[in-house]
Coordinates of C-alpha atoms and ligand atoms in Angstrom, one line a residue:
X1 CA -44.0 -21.6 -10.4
X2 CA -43.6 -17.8 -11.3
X3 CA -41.3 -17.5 -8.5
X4 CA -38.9 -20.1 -9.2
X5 CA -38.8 -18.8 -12.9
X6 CA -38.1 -15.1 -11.6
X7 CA -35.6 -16.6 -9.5
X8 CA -33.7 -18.5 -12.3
X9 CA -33.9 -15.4 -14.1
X10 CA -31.3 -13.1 -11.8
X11 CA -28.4 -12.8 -14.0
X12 CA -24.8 -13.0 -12.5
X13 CA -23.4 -9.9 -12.5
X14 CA -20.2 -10.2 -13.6
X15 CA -18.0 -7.0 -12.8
X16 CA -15.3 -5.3 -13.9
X17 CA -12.3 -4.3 -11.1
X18 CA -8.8 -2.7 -11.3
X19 CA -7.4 -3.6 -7.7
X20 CA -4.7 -1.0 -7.1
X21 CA -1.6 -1.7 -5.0
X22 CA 1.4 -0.1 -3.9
X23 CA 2.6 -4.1 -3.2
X24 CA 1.6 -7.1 -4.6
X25 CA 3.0 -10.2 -3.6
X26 CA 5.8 -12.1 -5.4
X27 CA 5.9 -8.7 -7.2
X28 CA 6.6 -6.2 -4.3
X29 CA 6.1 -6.9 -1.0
X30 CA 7.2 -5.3 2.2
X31 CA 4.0 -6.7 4.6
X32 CA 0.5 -8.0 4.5
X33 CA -0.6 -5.5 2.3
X34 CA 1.4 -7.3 -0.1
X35 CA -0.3 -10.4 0.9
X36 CA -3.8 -9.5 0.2
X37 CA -3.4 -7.7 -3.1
X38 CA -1.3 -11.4 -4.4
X39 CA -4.0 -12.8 -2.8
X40 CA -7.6 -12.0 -3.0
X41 CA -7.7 -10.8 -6.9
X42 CA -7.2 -14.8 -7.3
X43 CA -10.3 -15.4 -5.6
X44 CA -12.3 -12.6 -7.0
X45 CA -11.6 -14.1 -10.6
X46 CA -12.1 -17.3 -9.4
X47 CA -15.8 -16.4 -9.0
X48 CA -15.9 -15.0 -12.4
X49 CA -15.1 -11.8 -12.7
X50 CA -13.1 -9.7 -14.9
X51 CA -10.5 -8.4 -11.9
X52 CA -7.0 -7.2 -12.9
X53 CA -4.3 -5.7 -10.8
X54 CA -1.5 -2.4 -10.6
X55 CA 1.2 -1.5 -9.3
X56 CA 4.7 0.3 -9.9
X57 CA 7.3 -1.2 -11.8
X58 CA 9.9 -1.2 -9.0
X59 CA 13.5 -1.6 -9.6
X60 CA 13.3 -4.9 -7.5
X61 CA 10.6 -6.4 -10.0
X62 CA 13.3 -5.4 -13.0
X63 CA 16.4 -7.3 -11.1
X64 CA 14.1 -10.4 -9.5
X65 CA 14.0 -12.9 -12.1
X66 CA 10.1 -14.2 -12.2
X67 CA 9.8 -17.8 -12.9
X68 CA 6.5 -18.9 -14.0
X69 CA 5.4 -15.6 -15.4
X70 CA 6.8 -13.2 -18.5
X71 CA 6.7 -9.6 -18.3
X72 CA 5.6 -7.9 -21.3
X73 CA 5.0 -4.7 -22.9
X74 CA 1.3 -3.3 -23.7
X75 CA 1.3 -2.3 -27.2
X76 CA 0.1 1.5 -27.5
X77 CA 0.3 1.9 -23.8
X78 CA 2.2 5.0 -23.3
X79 CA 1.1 8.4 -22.4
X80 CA 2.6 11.7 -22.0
X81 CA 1.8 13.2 -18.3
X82 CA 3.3 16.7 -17.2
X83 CA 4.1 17.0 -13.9
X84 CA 5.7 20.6 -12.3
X85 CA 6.6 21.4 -15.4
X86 CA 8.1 18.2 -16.4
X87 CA 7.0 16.0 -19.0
X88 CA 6.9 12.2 -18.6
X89 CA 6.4 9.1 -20.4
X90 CA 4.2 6.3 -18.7
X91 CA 3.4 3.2 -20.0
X92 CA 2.7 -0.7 -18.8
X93 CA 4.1 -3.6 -18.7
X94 CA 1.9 -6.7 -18.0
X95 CA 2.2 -10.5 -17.1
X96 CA -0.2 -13.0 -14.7
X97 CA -0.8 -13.6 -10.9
X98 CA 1.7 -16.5 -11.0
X99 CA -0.1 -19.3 -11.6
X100 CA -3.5 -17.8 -12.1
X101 CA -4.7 -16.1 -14.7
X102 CA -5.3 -13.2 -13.1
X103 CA -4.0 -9.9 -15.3
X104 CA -1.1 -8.1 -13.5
X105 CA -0.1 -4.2 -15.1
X106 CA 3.4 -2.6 -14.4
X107 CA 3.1 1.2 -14.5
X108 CA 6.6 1.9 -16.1
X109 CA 8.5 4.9 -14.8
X110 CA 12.2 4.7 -14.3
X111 CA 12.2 8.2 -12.9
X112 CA 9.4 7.2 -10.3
X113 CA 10.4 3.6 -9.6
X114 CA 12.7 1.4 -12.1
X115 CA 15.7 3.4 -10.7
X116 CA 15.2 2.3 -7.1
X117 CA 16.5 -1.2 -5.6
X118 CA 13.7 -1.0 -3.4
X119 CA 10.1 -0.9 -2.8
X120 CA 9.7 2.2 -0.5
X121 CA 13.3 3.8 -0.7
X122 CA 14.5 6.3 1.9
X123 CA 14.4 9.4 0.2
X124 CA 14.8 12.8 1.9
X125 CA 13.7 15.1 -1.1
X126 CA 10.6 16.9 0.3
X127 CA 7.1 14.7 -0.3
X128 CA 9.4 12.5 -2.5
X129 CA 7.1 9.4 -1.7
X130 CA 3.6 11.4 -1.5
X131 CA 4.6 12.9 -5.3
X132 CA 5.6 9.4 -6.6
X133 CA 2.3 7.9 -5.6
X134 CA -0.1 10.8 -6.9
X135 CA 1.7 10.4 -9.7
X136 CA 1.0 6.6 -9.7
X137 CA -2.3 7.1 -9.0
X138 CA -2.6 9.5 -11.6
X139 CA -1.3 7.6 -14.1
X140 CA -3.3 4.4 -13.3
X141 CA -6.4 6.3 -14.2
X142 CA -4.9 8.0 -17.7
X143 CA -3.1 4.3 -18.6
X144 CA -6.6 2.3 -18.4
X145 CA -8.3 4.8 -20.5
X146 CA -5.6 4.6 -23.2
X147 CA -5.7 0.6 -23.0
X148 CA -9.5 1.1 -23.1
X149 CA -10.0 -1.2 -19.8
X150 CA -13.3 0.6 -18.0
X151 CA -13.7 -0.8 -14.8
X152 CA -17.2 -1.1 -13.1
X153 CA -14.9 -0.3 -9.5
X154 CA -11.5 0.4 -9.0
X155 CA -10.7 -0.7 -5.6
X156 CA -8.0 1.3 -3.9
X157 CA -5.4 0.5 -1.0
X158 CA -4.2 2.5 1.4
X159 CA -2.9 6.6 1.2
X160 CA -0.7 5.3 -1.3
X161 CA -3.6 5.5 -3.9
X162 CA -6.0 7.5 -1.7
X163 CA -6.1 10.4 -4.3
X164 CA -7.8 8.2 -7.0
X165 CA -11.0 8.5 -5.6
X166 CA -10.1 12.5 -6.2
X167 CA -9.3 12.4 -9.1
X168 CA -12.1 10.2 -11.3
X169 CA -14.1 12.8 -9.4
X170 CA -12.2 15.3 -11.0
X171 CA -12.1 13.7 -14.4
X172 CA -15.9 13.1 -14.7
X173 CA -16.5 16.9 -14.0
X174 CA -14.0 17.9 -16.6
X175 CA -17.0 15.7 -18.5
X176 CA -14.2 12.9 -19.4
X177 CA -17.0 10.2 -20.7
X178 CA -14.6 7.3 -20.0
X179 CA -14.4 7.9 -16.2
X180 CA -18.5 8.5 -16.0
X181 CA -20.3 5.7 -13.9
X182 CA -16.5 4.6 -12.4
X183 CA -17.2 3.3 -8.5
X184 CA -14.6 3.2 -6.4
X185 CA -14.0 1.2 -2.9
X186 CA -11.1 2.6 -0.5
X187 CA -9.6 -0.1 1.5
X188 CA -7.5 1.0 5.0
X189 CA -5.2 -1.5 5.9
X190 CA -3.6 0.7 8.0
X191 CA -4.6 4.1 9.5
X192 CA -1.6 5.5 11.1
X193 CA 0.0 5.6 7.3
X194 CA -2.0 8.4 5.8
X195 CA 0.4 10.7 3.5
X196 CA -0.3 14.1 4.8
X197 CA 1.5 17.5 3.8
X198 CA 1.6 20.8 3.2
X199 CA -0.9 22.3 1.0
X200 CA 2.2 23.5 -1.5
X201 CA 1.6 19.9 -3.0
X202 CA -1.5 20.9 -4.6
X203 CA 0.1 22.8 -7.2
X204 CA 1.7 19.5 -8.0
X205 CA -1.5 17.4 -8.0
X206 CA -3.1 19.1 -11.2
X207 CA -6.5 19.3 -9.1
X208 CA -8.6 22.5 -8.4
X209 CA -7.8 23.1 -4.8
X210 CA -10.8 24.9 -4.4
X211 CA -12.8 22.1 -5.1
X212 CA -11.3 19.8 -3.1
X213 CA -9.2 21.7 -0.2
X214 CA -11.7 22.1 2.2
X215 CA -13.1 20.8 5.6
X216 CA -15.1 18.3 3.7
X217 CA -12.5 17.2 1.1
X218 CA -8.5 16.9 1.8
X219 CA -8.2 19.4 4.2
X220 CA -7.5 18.6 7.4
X221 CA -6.2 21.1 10.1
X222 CA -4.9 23.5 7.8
X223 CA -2.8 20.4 6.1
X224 CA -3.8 18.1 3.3
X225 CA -4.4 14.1 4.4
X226 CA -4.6 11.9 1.7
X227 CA -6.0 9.2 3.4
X228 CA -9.3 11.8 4.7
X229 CA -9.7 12.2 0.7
X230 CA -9.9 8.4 -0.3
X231 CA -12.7 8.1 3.0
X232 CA -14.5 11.3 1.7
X233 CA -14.5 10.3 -1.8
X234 CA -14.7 7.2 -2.4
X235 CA -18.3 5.2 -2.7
X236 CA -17.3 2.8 0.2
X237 CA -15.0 2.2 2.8
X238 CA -13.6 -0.8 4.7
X239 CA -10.7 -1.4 6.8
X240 CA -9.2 -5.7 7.3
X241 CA -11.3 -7.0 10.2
X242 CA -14.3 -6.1 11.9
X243 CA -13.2 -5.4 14.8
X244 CA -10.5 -2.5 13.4
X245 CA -13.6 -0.9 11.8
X246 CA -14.7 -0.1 15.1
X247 CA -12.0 0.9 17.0
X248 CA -11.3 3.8 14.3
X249 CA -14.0 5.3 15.0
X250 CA -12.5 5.7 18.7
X251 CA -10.2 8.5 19.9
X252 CA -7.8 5.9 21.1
X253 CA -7.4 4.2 17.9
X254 CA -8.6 7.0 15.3
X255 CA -5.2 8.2 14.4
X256 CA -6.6 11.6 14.4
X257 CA -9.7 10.9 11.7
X258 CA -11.8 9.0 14.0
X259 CA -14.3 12.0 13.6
X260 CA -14.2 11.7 10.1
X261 CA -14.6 8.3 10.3
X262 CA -17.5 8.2 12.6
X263 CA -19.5 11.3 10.2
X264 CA -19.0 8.3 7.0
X265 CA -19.4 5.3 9.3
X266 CA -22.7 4.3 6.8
X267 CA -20.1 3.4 3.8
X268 CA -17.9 2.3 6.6
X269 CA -17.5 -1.9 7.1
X270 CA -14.9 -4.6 8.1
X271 CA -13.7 -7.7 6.1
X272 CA -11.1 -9.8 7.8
X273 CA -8.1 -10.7 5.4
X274 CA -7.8 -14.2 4.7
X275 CA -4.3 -16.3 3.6
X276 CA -3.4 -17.9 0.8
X277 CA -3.3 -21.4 1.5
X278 CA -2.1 -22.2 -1.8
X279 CA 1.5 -20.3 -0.6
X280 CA 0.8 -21.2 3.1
X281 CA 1.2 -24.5 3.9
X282 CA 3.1 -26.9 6.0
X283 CA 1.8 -29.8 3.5
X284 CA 3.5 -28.3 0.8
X285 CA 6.0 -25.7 2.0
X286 CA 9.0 -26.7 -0.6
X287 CA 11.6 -24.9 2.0
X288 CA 11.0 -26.0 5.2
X289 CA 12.9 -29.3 6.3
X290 CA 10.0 -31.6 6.3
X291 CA 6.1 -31.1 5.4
X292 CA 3.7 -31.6 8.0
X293 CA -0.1 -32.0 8.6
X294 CA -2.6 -32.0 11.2
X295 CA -2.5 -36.4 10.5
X296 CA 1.2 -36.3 10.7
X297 CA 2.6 -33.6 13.0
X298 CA 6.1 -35.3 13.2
X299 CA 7.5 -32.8 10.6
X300 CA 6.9 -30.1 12.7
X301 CA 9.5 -31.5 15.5
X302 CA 12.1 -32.0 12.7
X303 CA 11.8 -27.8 11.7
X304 CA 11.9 -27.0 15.1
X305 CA 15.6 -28.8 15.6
X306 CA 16.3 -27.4 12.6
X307 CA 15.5 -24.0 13.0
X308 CA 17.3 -24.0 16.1
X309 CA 20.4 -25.3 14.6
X310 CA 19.9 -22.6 12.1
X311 CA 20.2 -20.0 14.2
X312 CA 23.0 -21.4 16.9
X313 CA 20.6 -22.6 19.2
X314 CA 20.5 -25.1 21.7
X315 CA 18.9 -28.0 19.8
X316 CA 16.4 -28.8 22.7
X317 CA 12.8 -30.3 21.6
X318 CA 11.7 -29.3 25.6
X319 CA 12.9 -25.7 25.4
X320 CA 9.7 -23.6 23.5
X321 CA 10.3 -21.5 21.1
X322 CA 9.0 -18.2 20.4
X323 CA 9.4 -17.1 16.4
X324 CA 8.8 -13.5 15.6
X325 CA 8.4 -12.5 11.8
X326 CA 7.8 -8.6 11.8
X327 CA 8.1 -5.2 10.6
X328 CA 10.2 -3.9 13.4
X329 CA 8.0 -0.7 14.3
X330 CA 6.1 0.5 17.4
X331 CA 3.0 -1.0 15.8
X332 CA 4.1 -4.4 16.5
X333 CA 4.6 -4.2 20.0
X334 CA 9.1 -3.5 19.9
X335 CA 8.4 -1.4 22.9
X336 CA 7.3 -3.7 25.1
X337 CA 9.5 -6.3 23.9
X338 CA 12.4 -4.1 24.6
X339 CA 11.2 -3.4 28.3
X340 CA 11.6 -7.1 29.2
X341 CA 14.4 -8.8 27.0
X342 CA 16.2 -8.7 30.5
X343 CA 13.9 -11.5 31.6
X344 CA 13.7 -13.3 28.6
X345 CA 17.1 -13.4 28.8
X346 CA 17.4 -15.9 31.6
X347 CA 13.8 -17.6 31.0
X348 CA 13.6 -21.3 29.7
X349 CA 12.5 -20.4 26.3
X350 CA 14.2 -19.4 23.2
X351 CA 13.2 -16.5 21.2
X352 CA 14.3 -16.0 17.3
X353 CA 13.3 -12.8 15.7
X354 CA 13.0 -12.1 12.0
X355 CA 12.4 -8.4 11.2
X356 CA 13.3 -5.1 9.6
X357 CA 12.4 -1.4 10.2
X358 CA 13.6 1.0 12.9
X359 CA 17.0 1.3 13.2
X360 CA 16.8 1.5 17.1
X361 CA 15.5 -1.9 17.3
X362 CA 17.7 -3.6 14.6
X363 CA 21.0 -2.6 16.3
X364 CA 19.2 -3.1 19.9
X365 CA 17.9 -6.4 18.8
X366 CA 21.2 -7.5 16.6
X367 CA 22.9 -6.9 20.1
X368 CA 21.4 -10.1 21.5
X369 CA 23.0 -12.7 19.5
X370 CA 26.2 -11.7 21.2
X371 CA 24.7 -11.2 24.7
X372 CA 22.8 -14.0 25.2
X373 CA 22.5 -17.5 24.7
X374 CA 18.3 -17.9 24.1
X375 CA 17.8 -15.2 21.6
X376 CA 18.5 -14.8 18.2
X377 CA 18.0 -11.7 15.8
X378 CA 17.9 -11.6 12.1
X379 CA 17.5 -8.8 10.2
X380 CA 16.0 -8.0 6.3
X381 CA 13.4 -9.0 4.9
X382 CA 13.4 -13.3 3.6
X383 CA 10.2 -15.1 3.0
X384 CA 12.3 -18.3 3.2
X385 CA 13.7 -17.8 6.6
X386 CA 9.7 -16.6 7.5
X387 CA 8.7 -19.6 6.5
X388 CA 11.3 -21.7 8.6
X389 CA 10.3 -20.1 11.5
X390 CA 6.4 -20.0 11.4
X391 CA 7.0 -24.2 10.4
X392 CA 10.1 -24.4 13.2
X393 CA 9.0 -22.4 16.2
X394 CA 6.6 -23.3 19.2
X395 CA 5.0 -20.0 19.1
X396 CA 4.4 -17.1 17.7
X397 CA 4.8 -13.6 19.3
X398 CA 3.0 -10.5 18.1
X399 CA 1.8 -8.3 21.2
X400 CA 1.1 -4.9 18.4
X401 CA -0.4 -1.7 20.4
X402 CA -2.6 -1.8 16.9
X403 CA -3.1 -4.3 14.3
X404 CA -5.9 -3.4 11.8
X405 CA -5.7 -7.8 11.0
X406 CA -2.5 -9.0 11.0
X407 CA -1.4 -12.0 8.9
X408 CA 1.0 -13.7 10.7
X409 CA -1.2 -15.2 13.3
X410 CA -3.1 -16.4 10.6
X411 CA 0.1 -17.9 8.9
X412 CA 1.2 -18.7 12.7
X413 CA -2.0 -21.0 12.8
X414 CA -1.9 -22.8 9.6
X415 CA 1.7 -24.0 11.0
X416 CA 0.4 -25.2 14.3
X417 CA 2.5 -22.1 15.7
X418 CA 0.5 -20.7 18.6
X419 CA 0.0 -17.0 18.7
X420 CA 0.6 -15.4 21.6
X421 CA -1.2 -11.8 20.9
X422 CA -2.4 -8.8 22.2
X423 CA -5.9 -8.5 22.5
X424 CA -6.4 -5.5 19.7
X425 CA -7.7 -5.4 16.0
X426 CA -7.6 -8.3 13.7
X427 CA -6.2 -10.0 16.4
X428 CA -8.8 -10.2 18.7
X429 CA -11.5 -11.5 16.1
X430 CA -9.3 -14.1 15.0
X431 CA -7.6 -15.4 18.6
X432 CA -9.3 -17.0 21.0
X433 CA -7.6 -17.4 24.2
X434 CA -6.9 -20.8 25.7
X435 CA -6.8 -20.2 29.3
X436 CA -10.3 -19.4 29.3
X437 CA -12.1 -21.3 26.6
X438 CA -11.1 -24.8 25.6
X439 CA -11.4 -24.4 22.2
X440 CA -8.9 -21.8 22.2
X441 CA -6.0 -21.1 19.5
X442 CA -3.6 -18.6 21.2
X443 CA -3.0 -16.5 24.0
X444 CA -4.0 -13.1 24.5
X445 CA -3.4 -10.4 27.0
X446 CA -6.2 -7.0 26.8
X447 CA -3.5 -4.1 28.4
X448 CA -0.6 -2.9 26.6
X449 CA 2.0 -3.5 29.6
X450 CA 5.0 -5.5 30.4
X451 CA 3.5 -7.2 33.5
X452 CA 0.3 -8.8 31.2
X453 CA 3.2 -9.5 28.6
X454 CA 5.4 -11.6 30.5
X455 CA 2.6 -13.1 32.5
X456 CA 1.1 -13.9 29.0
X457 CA 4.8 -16.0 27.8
X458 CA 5.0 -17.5 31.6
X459 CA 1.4 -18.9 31.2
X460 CA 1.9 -20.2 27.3
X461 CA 5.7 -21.9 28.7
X462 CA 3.4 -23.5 31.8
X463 CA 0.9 -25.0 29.3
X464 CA 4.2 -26.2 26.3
X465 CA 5.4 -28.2 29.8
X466 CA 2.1 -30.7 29.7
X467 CA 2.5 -32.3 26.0
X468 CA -1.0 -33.7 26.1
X469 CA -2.3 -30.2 26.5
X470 CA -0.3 -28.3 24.1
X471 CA -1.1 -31.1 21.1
X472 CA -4.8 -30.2 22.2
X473 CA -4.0 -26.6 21.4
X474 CA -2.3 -27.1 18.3
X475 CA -5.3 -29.1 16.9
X476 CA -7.2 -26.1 17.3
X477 CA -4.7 -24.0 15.7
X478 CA -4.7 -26.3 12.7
X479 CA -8.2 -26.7 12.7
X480 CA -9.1 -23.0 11.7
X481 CA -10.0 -22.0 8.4
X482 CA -8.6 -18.1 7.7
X483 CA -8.8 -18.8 3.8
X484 CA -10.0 -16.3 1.3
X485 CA -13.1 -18.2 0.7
X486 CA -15.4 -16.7 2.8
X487 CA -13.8 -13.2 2.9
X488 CA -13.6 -13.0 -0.8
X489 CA -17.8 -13.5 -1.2
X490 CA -18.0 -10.4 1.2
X491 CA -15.9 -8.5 -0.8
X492 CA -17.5 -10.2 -4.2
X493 CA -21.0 -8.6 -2.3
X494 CA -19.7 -5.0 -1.5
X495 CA -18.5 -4.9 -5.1
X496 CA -22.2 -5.6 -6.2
X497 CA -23.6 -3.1 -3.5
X498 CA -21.5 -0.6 -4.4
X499 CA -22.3 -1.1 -8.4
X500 CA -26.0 -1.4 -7.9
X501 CA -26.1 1.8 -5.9
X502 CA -27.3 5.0 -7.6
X503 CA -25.1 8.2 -8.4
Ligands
ADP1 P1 2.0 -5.9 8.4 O1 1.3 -5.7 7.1 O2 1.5 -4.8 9.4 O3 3.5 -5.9 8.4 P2 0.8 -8.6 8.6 O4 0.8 -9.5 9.7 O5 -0.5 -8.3 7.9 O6 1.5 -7.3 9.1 O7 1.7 -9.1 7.4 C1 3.1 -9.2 7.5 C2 3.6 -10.1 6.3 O8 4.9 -9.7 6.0 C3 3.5 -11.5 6.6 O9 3.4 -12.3 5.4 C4 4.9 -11.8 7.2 O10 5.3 -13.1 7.1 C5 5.8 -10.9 6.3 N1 7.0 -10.4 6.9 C6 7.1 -9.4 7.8 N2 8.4 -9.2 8.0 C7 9.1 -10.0 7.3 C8 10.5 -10.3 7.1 N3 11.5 -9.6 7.7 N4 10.9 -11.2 6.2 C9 9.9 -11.9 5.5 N5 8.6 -11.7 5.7 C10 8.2 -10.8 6.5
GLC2 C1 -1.4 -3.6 7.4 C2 -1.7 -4.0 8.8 C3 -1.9 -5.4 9.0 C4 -2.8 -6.0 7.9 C5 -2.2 -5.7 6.6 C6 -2.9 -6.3 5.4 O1 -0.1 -3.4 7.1 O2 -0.7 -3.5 9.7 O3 -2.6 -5.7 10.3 O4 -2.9 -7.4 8.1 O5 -2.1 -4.4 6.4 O6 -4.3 -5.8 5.4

């Protein structure tokens, strides 16, 4: 009796979070980072807590029309921040997670961000994106005290916003009161993007170097690394799947800061991203030809025809095809792919490739759609044309030397696409591989070679050949859940751990 009355008792905690984000999907996006900050915040709220979200006002955001939400100034928002000897006005702009009601603030600064028609513009003025993201960061912190929103965490992604940690640090032993009892949570979504430089950009950062330029703060080899700061300084740490959050604490996939990673491994965990299924859907997808479910799957032969005749292909239901939707980078495996286009060239499969990034691999890539007849390049970045192919192709290729989760597999899987992956990351804790287990979803290959590459797309072409076999594999595909439901209650729990801890 006495128990189940204590038990009734325990309160729900409701908490208090500002998710930072360099990109938030619809708002900025450029990859899943994107993804995961439109994403999960929905979730968190859904459960009940008080979660709003940041970012820059990009020039993009300005130009891009938003339907179904209003951007709007926040009355008595701005503050005056001084920078190298500049002064500048910062204030926000706010509006809602379409659809949700999920609080979304703008951090206005045309000299930072409105002026730019993109997200991460090339920009060959020394530190020119470090400086613009300190001061980002900065300015979150200074812009929710002046709004008077105190957050019980501020959950921070990637070196963009690594200095925050730093800086309520900072602030709370200047003896700022509002910044006092501030947690803070430092998500990696990827390690080998860590903003470091040369210690002259301390002068910029308004911090006392002393403090915090050592072997146990930003320092790192005589340089400072941003990303070392956010894992020193911040309460917790996590990185996008378990898996991930063990191999960086390796040498091989440490980037350098495996060390540092292995001396905080205690605040140190993996949560695997989840999709939003409310974007990501064959059942509802408004731009693929025709919708299609796991009861009905005829759709999905009607996108393939017409992806193919989208992109000058031969409009073959018995040819496989291989979609590609990617940030054209070493990461993702180009390298490889470039070491065996020769025999992909005159293979029985078609391959259509949606990416931007490198320049090498654009104009190597762009090449094809002139040289052969089974491969087809686009470049930019279009969520529509993603979309066409993850609904229209066979399967889905992404062989990354790394991939801390990865989010089109997961996307790949939801459209029945079946991911053919390297065994690595995210990847492996979310791919199972059908030629050894039954209940398999994909294909994977362990070493980062051409041989297990091509061996890999021979076997997946030998198994598209027997139709009984292949619908058995796309019924597992369809029949995995990577929603936000259960990834958001782990997060919803480290938010709790991390308030209820002491200091
Ligand atoms: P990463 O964040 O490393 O790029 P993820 O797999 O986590 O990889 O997320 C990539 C996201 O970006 C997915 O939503 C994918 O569909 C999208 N994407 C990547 N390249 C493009 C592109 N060129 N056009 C449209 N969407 C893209
Ligand atoms: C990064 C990673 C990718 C991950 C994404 C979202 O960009 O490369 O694997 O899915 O962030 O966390």
């Amino acid at each position: 009796m006495y128990l189940a009355f204590s038990y009734s008792k325990r309160e729900f905690l409701k908490l208090k979070i500002l998710f930072v984000s360099a990109e938030v999907n619809p708002f900025a996006k450029v990859g899943g980072l994107g993804d995961v900050a439109g994403s999960l915040p929905k979730f968190i709220k859904k459960m009940g807590h008080d979660i709003r979200v940041i970012l820059p006002y990009y020039g993009t955001i300005n130009n891009n029309h938003q339907e179904d939400c209003k951007i709007e100034d926040v009355p008595d928002s701005s503050v005056e921040l001084e920078f190298d000897g500049n002064i500048s006005k910062f204030s926000l702009k706010k509006c809602v997670l379409p659809n949700t009601n999920v609080p979304v603030y703008f951090v206005v600064s045309y000299e930072l961000f409105g002026q730019y028609d993109d997200i991460y513009p090339a920009n060959h003025k020394e530190n020119f994106q470090l400086k613009r993201f300190i001061v980002f960061s900065y300015a979150t912190l200074k812009l929710v005290e002046k709004i008077n929103f105190k957050p019980d965490i501020i959950h921070c992604n990637d070196w963009h916003v690594a200095s925050i940690p730093m800086y309520l640090k900072s602030f709370v032993d200047d003896n700022i009161d509002f910044f006092k009892g501030i947690k803070t949570l430092y998500t990696i979504h990827n390690l080998s993007y860590q903003g470091r430089s040369s210690p002259d950009i301390l002068k910029f950062t308004k911090i006392d170097a002393d403090k915090f330029f050592h072997m146990n703060g930003l320092e790192f080899y005589g340089k400072v690394n941003w990303m070392k700061g956010g894992i020193i300084y911040a309460d917790k740490v996590n990185t996008v799947s378990e898996n991930y959050a063990k191999e960086i604490q390796t040498q091989e996939y440490g980037e350098d800061l495996d060390g540092v990673l292995r001396a905080n491994s205690k605040k140190l965990s993996g949560i695997l991203n989840g999709v939003d299924y409310s974007i990501w859907n064959p059942e509802t997808d408004q731009h693929i030809i025709r919708k299609y479910s796991k009861k009905d799957l005829k759709g999905k032969n009607s996108c393939k025809i017409s992806l193919q005749r989208e992109y000058d292909l031969e409009a073959n239901p018995y040819v496989p095809v291989i979609g590609m939707v990617s940030r054209m980078v070493e990461q993702k495996g180009f390298d490889l792919l470039e070491r065996i286009l020769y025999q992909l060239k005159v293979m029985n499969l078609q391959l259509v490739i949606l990416g931007r990034g490198d320049k090498k691999y654009e104009k190597l890539l762009l090449k094809l759609n002139e040289s052969t007849s089974n491969i087809r390049v686009k470049t930019g970045f279009n969520e529509i044309r993603a979309e066409k192919i993850y609904a229209g192709a066979d399967m889905f290729l992404l062989p990354s030397r790394f991939e801390p989760c990865g989010l089109s597999q997961l996307i790949a899987l939801k459209y029945g696409t079946i991911p053919i992956v390297r065994k690595t990351g995210g990847l492996a804790d979310t791919i199972v591989d059908y030629s050894s287990d039954d209940s398999g979803n994909g294909f994977m290959f362990g070493e980062y070679t051409t041989t297990e590459l091509l061996n890999t797309i021979k076997s997946a072409c030998k198994y598209f050949e027997n139709k009984n076999l292949w619908g058995r594999i796309i019924m597992n595909a369809l029949s995995c859940d990577f929603g936000w439901q259960k990834s958001a209650k782990l997060y919803e729990k480290l938010y709790k751990d991390i308030k209820r801890e002491e200091g």
